Coordinates of N, CA and C in Angstrom, one line a residue:
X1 N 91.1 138.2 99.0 CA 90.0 137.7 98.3 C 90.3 136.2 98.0
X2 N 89.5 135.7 98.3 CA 89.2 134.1 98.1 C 88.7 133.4 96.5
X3 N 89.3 132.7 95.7 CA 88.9 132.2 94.5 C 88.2 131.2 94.9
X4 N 87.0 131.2 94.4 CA 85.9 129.7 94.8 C 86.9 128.8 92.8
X5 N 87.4 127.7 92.8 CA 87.3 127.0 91.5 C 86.5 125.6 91.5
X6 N 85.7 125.7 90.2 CA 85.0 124.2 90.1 C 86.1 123.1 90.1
X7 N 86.0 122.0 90.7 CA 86.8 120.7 90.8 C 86.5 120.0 89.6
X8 N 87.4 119.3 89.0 CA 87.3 118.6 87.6 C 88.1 117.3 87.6
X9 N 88.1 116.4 87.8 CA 88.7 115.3 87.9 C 89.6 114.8 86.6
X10 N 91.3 115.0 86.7 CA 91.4 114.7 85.5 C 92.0 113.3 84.8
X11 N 90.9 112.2 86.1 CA 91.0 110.9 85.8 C 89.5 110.7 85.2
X12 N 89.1 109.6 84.8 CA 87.8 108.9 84.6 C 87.8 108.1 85.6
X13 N 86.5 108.9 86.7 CA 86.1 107.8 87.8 C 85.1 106.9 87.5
X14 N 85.2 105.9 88.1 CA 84.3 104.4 88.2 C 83.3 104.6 88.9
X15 N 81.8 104.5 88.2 CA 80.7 105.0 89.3 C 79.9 103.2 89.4
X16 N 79.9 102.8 90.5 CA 79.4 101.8 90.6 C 77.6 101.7 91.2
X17 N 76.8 101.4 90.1 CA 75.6 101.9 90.8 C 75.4 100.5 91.6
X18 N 75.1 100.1 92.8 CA 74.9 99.2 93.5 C 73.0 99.1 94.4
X19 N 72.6 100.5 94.5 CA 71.4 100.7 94.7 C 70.3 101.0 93.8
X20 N 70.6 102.0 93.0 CA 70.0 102.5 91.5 C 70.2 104.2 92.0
X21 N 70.3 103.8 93.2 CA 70.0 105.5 93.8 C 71.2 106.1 94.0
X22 N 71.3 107.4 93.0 CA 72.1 108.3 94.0 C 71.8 109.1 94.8
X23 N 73.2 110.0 95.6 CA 73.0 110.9 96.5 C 72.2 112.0 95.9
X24 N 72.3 112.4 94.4 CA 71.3 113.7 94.2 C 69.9 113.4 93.8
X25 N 69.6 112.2 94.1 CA 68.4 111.9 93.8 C 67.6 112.1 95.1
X26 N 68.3 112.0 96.1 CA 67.4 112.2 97.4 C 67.3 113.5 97.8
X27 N 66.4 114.1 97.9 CA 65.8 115.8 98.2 C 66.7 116.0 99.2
X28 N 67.1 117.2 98.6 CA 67.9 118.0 100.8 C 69.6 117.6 101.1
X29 N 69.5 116.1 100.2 CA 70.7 115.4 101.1 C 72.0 116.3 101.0
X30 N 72.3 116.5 100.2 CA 73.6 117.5 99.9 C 73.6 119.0 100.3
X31 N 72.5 119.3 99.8 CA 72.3 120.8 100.9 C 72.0 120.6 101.9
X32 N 71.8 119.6 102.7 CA 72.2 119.1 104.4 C 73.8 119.2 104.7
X33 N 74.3 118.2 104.1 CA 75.5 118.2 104.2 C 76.5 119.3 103.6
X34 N 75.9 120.3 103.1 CA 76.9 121.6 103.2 C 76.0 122.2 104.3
X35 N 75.5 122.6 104.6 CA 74.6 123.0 106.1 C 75.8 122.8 107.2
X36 N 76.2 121.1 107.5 CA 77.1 120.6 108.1 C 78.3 121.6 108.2
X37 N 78.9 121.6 107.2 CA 80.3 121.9 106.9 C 79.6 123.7 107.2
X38 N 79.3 124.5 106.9 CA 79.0 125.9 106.9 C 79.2 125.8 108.7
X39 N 78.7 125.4 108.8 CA 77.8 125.1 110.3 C 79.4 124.5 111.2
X40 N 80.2 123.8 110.9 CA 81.6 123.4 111.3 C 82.5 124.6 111.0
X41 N 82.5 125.4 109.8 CA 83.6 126.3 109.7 C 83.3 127.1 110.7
X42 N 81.9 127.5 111.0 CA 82.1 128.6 111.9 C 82.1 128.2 113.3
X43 N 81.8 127.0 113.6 CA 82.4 126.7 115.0 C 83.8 126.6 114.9
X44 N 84.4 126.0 114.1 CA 85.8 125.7 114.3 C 86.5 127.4 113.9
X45 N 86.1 128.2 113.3 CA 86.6 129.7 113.2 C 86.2 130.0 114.5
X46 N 85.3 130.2 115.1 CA 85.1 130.7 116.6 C 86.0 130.2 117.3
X47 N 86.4 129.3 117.6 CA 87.1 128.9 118.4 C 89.2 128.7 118.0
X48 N 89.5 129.5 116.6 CA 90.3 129.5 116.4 C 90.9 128.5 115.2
X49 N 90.4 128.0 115.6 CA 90.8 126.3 114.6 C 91.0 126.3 113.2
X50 N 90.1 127.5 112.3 CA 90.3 127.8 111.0 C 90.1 129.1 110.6
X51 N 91.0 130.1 110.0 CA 91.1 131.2 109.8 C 89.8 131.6 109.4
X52 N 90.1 132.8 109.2 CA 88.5 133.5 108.7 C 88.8 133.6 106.9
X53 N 89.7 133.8 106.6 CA 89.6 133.2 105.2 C 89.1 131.7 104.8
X54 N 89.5 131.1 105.5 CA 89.0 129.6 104.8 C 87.6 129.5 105.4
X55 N 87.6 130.0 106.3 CA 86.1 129.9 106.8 C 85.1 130.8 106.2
X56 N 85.4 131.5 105.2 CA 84.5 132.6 104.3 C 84.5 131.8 103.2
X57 N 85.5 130.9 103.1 CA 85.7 129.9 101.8 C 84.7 129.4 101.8
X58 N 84.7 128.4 102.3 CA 83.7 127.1 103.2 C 82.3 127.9 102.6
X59 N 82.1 128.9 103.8 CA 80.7 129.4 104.0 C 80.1 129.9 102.3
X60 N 81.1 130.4 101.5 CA 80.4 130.8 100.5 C 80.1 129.8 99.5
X61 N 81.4 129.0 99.1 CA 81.6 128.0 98.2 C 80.1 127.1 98.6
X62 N 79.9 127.2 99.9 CA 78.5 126.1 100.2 C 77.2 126.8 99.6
X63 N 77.1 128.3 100.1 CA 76.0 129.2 100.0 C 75.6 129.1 98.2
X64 N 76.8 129.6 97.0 CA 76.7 129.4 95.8 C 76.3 127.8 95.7
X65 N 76.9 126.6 96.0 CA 76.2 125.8 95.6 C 74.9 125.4 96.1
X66 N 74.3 125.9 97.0 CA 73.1 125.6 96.9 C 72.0 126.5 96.1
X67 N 73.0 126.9 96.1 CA 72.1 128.5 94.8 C 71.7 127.9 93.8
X68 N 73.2 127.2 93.6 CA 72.7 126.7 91.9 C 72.2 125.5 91.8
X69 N 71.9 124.5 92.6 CA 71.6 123.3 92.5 C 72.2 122.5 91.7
X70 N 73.4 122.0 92.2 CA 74.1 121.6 91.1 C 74.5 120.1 91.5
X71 N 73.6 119.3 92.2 CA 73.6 117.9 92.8 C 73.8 116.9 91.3
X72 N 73.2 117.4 90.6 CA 74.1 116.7 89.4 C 75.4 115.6 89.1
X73 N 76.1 116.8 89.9 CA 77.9 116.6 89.8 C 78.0 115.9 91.3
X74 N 77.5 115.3 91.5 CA 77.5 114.5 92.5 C 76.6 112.7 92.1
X75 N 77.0 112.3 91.0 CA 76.4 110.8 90.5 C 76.7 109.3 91.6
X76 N 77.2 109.3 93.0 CA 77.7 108.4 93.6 C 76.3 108.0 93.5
X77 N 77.0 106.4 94.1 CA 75.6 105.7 94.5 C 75.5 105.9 96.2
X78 N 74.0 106.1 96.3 CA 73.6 106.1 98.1 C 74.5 105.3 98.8
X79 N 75.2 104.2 98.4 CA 75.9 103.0 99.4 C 77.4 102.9 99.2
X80 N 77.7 103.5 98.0 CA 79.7 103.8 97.8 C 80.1 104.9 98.3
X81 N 79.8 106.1 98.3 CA 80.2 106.8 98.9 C 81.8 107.4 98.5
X82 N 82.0 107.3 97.3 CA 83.3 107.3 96.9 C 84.4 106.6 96.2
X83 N 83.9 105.8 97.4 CA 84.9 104.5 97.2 C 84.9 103.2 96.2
X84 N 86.4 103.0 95.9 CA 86.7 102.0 95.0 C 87.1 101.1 95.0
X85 N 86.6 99.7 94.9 CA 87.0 98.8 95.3 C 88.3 98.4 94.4
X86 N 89.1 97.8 95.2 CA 90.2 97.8 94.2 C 90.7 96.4 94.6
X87 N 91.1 95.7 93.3 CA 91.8 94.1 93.4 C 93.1 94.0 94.0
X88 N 93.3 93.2 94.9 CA 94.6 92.9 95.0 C 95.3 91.6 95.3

């Protein structure tokens, strides 16, 4: 049996809004891109490349979130994508 757990960051990330827009403001975009990933586990499980445990991982952990709509927890801006600019 596979434990699905919520991710919790136990830093305070820097969200830099640079467009006004985020990724969950755009309809579909996130449940596209787990589409992707569902869609990759089972090619790469077909062909060996990732067990069928992690690949039941994948497929469900994507399936529940799009259940719940939980694009929320995803505040990036459309153009950072993560990333932090950092001084050096």
């Amino acid at each position: 049996m596979v434990a699905i757990m919520e991710f919790r960051p136990s830093v305070q990330l820097k969200i830099f809004s640079i467009s006004g827009v985020t990724i969950a403001d755009i309809p579909g975009y996130i449940d596209s891109l787990l589409e992707i990933k569902k869609a990759a586990a089972i090619a790469n499980n077909r062909v060996a490349a990732l067990s069928d445990d992690k690949s039941s991982a994948i497929i469900q952990a994507a399936d529940e979130f799009i259940l719940v709509k939980k694009a929320s927890q995803f505040p990036l801006d459309m153009y950072q994508g993560g990333a932090e600019p950092r001084q050096t």
